[in-house]
Coordinates of C-alpha atoms in Angstrom, one line a residue:
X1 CA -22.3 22.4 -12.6
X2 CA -22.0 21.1 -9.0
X3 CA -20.4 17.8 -8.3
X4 CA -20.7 15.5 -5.9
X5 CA -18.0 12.4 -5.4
X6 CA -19.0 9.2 -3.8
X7 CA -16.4 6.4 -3.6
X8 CA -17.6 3.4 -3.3
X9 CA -15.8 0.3 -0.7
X10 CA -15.6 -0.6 2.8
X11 CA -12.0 -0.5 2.8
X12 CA -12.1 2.7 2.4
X13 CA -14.6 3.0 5.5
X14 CA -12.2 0.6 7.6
X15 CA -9.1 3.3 6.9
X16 CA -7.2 0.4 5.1
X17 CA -6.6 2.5 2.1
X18 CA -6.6 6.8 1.5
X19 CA -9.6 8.1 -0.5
X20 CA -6.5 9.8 -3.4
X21 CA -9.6 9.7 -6.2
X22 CA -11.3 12.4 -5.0
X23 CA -8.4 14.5 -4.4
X24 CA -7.5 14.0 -8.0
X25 CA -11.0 14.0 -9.7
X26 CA -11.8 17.3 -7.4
X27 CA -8.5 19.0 -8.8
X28 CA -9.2 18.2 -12.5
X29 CA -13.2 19.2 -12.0
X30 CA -12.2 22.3 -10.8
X31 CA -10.0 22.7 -14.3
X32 CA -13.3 22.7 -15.9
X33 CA -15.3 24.8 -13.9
X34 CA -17.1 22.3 -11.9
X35 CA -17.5 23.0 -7.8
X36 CA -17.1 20.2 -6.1
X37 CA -19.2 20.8 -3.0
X38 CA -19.4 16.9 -1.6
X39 CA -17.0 14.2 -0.9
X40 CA -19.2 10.7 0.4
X41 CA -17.9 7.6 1.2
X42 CA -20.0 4.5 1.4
X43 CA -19.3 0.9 1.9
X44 CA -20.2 -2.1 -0.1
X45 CA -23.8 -1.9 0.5
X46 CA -26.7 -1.3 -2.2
X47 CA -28.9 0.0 0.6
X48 CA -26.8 2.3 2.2
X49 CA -25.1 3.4 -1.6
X50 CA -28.8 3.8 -2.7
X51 CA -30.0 6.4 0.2
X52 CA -26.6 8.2 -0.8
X53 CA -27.3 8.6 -4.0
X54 CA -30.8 10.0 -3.3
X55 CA -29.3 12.6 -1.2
X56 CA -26.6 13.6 -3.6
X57 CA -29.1 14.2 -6.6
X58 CA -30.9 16.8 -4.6
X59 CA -27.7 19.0 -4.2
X60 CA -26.0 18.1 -6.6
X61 CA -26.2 17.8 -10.2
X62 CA -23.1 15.5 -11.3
X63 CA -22.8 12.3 -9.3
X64 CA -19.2 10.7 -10.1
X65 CA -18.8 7.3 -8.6
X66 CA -15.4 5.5 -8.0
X67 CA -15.0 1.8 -7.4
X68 CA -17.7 -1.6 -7.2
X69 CA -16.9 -2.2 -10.3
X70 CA -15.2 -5.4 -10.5
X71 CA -15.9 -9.1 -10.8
X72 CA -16.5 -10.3 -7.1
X73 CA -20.0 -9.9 -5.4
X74 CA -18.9 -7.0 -2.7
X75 CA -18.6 -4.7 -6.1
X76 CA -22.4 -3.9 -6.5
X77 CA -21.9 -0.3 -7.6
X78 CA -23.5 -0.2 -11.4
X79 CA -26.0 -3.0 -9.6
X80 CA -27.4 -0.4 -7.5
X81 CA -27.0 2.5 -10.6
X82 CA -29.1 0.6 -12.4
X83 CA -31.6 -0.5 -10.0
X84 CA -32.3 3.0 -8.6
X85 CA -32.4 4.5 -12.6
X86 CA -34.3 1.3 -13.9
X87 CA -31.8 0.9 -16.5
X88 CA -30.9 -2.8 -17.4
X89 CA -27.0 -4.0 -18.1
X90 CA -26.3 -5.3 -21.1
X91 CA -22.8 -6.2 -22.1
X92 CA -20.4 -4.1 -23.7
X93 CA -18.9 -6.4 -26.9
X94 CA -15.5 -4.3 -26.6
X95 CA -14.6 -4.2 -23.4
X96 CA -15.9 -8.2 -23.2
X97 CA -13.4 -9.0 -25.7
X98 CA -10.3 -6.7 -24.3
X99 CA -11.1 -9.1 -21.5
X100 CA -11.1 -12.2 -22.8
X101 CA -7.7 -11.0 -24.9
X102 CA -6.1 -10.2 -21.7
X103 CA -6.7 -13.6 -20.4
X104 CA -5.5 -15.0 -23.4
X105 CA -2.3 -12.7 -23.2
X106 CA -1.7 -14.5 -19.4
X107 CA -2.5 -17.7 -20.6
X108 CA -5.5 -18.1 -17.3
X109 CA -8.6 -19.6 -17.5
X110 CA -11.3 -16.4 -17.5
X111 CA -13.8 -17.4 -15.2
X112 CA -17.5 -16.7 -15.4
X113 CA -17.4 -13.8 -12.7
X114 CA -14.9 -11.7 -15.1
X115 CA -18.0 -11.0 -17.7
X116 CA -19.7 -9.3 -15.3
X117 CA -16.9 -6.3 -15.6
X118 CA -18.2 -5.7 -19.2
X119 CA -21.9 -5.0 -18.3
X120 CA -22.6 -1.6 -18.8
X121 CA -26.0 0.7 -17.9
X122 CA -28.0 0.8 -21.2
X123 CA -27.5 3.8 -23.0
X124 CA -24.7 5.1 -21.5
X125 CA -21.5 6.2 -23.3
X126 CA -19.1 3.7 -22.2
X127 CA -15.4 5.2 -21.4
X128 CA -12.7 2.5 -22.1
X129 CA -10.1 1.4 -19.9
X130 CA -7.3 1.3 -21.0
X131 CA -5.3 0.1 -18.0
X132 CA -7.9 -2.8 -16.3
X133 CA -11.0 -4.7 -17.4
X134 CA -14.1 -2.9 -15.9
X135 CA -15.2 0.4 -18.3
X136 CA -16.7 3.3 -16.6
X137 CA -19.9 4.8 -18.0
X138 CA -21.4 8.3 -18.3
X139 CA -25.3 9.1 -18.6
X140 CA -27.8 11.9 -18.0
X141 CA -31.2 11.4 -16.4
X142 CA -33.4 14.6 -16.0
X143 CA -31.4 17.3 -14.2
X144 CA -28.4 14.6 -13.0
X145 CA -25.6 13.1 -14.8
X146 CA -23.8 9.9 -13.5
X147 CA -20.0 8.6 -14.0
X148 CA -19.1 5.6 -13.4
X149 CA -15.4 5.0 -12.9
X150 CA -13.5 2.4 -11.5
X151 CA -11.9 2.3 -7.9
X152 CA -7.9 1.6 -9.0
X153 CA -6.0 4.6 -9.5
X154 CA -4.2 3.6 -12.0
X155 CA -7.1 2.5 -13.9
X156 CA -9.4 5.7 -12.7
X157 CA -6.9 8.5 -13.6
X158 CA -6.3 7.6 -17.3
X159 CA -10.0 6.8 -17.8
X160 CA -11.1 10.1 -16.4
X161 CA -8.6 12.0 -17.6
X162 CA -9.3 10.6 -21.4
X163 CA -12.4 9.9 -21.7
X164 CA -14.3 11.6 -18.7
X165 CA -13.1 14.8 -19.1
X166 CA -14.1 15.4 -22.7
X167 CA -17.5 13.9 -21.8
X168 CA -18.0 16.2 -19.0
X169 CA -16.8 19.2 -21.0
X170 CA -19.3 18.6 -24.1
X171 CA -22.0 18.8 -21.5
X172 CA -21.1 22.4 -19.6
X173 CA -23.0 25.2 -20.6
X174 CA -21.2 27.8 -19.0
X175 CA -17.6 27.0 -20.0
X176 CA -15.7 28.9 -16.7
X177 CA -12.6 27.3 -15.4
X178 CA -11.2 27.3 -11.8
X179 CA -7.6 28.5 -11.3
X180 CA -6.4 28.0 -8.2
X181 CA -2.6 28.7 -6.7
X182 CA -1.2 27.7 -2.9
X183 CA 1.4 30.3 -1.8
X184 CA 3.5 28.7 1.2
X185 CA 5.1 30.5 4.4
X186 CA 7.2 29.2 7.0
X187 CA 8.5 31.4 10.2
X188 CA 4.5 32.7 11.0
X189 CA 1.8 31.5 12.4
X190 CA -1.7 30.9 11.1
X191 CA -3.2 33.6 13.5
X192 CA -0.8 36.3 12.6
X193 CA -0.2 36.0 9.0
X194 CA -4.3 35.8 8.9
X195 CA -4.1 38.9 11.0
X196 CA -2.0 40.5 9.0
X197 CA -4.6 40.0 5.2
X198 CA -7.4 40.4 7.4
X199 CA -9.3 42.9 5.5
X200 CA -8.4 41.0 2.5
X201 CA -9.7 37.9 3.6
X202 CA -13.1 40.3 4.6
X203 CA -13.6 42.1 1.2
X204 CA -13.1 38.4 -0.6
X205 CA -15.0 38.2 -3.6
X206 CA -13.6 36.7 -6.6
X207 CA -10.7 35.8 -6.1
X208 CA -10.8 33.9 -2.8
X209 CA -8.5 33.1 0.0
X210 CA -8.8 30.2 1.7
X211 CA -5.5 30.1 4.9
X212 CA -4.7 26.2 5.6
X213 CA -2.6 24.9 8.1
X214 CA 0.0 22.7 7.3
X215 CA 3.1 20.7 9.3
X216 CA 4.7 23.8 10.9
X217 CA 3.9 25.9 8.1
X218 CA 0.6 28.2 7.1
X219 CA -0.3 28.3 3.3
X220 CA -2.9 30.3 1.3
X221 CA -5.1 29.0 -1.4
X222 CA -6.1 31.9 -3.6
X223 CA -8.8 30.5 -6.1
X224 CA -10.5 32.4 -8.9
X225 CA -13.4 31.4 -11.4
X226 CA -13.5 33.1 -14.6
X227 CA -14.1 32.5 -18.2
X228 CA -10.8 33.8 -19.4
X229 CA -8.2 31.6 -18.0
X230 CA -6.0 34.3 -18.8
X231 CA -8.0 37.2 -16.7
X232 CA -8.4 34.2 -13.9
X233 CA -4.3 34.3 -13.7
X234 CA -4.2 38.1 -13.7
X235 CA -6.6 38.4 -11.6
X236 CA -4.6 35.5 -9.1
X237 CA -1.3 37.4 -9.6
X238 CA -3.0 41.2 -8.5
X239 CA -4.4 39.4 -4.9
X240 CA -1.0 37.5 -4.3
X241 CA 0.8 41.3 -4.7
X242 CA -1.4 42.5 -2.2
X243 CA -0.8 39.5 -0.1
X244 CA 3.3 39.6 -0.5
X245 CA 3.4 43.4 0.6
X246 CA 2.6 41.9 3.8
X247 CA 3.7 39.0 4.8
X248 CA 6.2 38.3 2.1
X249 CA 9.0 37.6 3.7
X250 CA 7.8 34.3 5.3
X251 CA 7.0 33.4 1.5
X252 CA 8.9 30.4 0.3
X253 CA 7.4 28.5 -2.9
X254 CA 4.2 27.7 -4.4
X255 CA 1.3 24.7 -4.8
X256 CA 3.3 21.3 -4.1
X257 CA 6.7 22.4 -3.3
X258 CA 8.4 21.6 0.0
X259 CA 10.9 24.2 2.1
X260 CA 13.7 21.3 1.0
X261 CA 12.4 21.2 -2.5
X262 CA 13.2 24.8 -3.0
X263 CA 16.6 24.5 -1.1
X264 CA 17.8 21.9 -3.3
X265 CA 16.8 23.9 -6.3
X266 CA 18.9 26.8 -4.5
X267 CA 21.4 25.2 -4.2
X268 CA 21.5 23.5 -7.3
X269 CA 21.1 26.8 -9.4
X270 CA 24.1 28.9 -7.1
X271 CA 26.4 25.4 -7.8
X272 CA 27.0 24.9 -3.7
X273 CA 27.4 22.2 -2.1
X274 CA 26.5 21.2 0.9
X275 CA 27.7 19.5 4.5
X276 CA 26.0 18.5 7.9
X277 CA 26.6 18.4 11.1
X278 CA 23.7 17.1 13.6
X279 CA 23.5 16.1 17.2
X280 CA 19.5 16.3 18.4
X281 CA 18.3 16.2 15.0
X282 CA 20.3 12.7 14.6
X283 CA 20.7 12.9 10.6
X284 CA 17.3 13.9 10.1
X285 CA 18.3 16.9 7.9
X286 CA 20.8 14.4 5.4
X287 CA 17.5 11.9 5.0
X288 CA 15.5 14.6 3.7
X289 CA 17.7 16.1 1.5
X290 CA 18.9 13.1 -0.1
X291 CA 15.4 11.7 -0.8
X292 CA 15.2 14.4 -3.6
X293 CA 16.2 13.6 -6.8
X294 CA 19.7 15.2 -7.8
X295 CA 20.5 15.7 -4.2
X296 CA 23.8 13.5 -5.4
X297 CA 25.2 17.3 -7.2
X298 CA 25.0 19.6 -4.0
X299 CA 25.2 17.1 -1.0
X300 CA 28.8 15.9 -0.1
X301 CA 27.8 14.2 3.4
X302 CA 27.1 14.6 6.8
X303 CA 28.4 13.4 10.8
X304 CA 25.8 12.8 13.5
X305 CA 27.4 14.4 16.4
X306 CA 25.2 12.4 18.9
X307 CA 28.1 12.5 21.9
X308 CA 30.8 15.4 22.9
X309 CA 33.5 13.4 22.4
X310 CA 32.4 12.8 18.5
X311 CA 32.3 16.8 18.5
X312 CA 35.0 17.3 19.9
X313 CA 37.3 14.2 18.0
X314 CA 35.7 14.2 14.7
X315 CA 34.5 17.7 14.2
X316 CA 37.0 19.4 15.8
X317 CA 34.9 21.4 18.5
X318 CA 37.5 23.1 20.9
X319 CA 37.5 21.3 23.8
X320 CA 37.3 24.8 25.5
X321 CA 33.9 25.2 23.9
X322 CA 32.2 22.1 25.7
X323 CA 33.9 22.9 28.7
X324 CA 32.9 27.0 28.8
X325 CA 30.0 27.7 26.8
X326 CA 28.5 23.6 26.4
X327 CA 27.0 21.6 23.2
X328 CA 24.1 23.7 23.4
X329 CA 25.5 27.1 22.7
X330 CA 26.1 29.1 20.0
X331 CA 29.7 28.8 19.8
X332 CA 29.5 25.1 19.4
X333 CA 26.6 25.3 16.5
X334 CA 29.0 28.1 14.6
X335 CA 32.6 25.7 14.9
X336 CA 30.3 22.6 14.3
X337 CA 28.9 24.2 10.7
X338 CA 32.2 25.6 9.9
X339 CA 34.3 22.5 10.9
X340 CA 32.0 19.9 8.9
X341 CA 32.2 22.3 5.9
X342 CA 36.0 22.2 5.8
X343 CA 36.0 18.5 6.7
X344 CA 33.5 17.5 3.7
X345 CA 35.2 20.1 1.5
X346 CA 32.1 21.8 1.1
X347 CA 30.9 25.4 0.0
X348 CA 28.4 25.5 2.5
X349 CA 28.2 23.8 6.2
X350 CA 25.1 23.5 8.2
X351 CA 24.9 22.5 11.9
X352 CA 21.9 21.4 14.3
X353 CA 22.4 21.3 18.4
X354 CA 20.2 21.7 20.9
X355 CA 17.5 20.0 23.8
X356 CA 14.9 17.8 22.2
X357 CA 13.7 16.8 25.4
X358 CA 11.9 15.4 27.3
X359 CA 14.7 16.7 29.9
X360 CA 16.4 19.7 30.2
X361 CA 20.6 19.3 29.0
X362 CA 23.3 22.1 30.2
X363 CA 20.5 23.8 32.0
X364 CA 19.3 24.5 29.1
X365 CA 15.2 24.2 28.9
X366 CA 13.6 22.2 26.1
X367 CA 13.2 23.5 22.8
X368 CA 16.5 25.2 22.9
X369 CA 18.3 25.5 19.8
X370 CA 20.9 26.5 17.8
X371 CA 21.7 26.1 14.1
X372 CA 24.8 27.4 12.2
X373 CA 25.5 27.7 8.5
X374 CA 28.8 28.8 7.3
X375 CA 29.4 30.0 4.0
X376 CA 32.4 30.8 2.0
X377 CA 33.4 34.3 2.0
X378 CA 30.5 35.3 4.4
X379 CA 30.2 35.6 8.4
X380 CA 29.3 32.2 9.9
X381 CA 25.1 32.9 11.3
X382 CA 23.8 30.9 14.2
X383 CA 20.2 31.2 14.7
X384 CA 18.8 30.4 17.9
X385 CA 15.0 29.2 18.4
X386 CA 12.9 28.4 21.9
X387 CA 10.5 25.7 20.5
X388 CA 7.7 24.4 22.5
X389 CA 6.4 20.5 21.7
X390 CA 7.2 17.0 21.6
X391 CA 10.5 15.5 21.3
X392 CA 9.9 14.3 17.8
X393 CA 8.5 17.9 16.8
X394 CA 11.1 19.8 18.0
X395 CA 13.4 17.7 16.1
X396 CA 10.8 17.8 12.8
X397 CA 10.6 21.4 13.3
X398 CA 14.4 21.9 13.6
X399 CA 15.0 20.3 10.4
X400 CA 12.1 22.6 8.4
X401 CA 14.1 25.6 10.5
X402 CA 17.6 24.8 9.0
X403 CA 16.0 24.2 5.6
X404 CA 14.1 27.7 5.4
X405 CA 17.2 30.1 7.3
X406 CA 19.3 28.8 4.9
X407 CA 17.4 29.2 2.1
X408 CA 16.2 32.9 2.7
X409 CA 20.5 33.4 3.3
X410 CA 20.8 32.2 -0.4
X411 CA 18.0 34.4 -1.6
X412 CA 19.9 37.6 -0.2

């Protein structure tokens, strides 16, 4: 079955709100085997939503509509369903009366308008909501089947994921699923980790690999159709072998994780804790690790550094350092990560210091950097990177830079 998604709302047209349903309904079809080869968005117009859906029947055989189905006179969606199918509405007597409970509940007056969220297309199997007023519908017409669901998310994910997804699946025939898995990398570039699986990308058949480009990071989408969930995963794991016996080492984590996701959960499982010290990346590094949920266990604190005389006061850096080598050197990065450590009575210390730009500093072009983690009982390391960008993405890419060097350190 092919499936084609067409929300519904000129908000969504005007870049007021993100299209998230069709990211989540194209996920879930995939679950059952269903290829999603469209994604159409079409304003609050019967006209224009009609010419859409004549196009989408032709190449595709399931149409899924989300939103236009509320009680104002912009939400025309099931209007124009049933105008194009020559169906009539006819009320739905449970969902009418979960509406007039609800207004009952609030204690408001239900005004006329808030009926028209129980008509339904005649015939169709009405899918209850659970979470709002307007039920979605499901129906087959010749070679095309239609959903209805509603435009909320919170309304739309329940609804599909309850009643939807059991309709859909007593419909397929041929009962394959869709496995897919994302492997991340960080530390390569698109061009030569694609390079590098080349001649797997080439002899692609089933599985599939699919190299994205992310923010500062390249990931692979390896995606396999099967009717053995079981063979779909073996056959998954065999490609991603192949693919880690070359380019492993960039490897971090799979599907939704993030580089400071998996650090946390490093650090976390070794019991370390953690300390910063940052100067161009101006506490960048302590917002994103203490936006994860348990950061409170490994993370003991942090000191911008902004000036030399708060590295050299507060974090100890000799004043020898400054004077000889400068901020941006090596030497300062290693007694900045190993001084904060001590300071914050912390296993492990982690320092940032460098040129964001726009200027050069020290001499020193833009994109220079240094980053030093010191660890109990092992060698301080200070990495040193020439990065080439914007101010604000050297200082992004910095961050992602300390995250994944110290999290290969705590793989070894």
């Amino acid at each position: 079955m092919n499936a084609e998604i067409i929300a519904v709302g000129s908000e969504l047209l005007l870049g007021q709100i993100a299209n998230t349903n069709a990211q989540f309904l194209s996920k879930n079809l995939a679950e059952l085997g269903v290829n999603v080869f469209y994604h159409t968005v079409v304003g609050d117009n019967p006209h224009r939503l009609k010419e859409a859906m004549k196009i989408a029947e032709e190449r595709s055989d399931l149409l899924i509509f989300t939103g236009g189905l509320g009680p104002t006179k912009d939400d025309l969606t099931k209007e124009t369903i049933a105008n194009h199918l020559g169906k009539e509405l006819v009320f739905d007597q449970k969902a009418l009366f979960s509406i007039q409970q609800y207004f009952e509940r609030t204690n408001r007056d239900m005004t006329e308008n808030n009926k028209k969220q129980a008509l339904v297309l005649e015939g169709s199997q009405v899918l209850a909501n659970d979470h709002g007023m307007a039920p979605g519908m499901f129906l087959s017409r010749n070679k095309n089947h239609y959903m209805l669901l509603p435009g909320p998310p919170k309304e739309m994910q329940p609804m599909f994921l309850l009643y939807g997804h059991p309709a859909l699946q007593a419909k397929l025939t041929n009962k394959e699923v869709i496995l897919s898995r994302v492997l991340r990398f960080f530390g390569i570039g698109e061009s030569l980790l694609e390079t590098k699986i080349e001649d797997l990308i080439d002899e692609q058949t089933n599985p599939t690999i699919a190299p994205l480009a992310g923010d500062g990071e390249v990931t692979l989408r390896i995606t396999c159709k099967h009717h053995s969930l079981t063979a779909a995963e073996t056959l998954i794991k065999e490609t991603e072998k192949k693919i880690f016996e070359r380019v492993g080492t960039y490897f971090y984590g799979y599907d939704d994780t993030t580089l400071v996701k998996e650090l946390t959960k490093k650090l976390q499982e070794k019991g370390l804790t953690i300390a910063a010290a940052e100067s161009l990346t101006g506490g960048m590094f302590q917002q994103e690790i203490t936006s994860i949920t348990g950061a409170g266990k490994i993370f003991h604190g942090g000191i911008v550094c902004y000036t030399n005389d708060v590295k050299q006061h507060i974090l100890h850096v000799k004043e020898s350092t400054i004077n000889q080598d400068g901020v941006v050197s090596e030497k300062c990065a290693k007694e900045l990560a190993e001084n904060v450590a001590k300071l914050l009575n912390s296993s492990i210390g982690i320092s940032f210091t460098g040129v964001a730009g726009p200027e050069e500093l020290e001499g020193k072009p833009v994109g220079t950097v240094h980053i030093g983690i010191a660890r109990e009982g092992k060698p301080t390391e200070v990495e040193t990177l020439l990065l080439a960008g914007s101010r604000e993405a050297n200082r992004k890419r910095t961050v992602n830079y300390g995250h994944y060097f110290l999290l290969k350190a705590l793989e070894e």
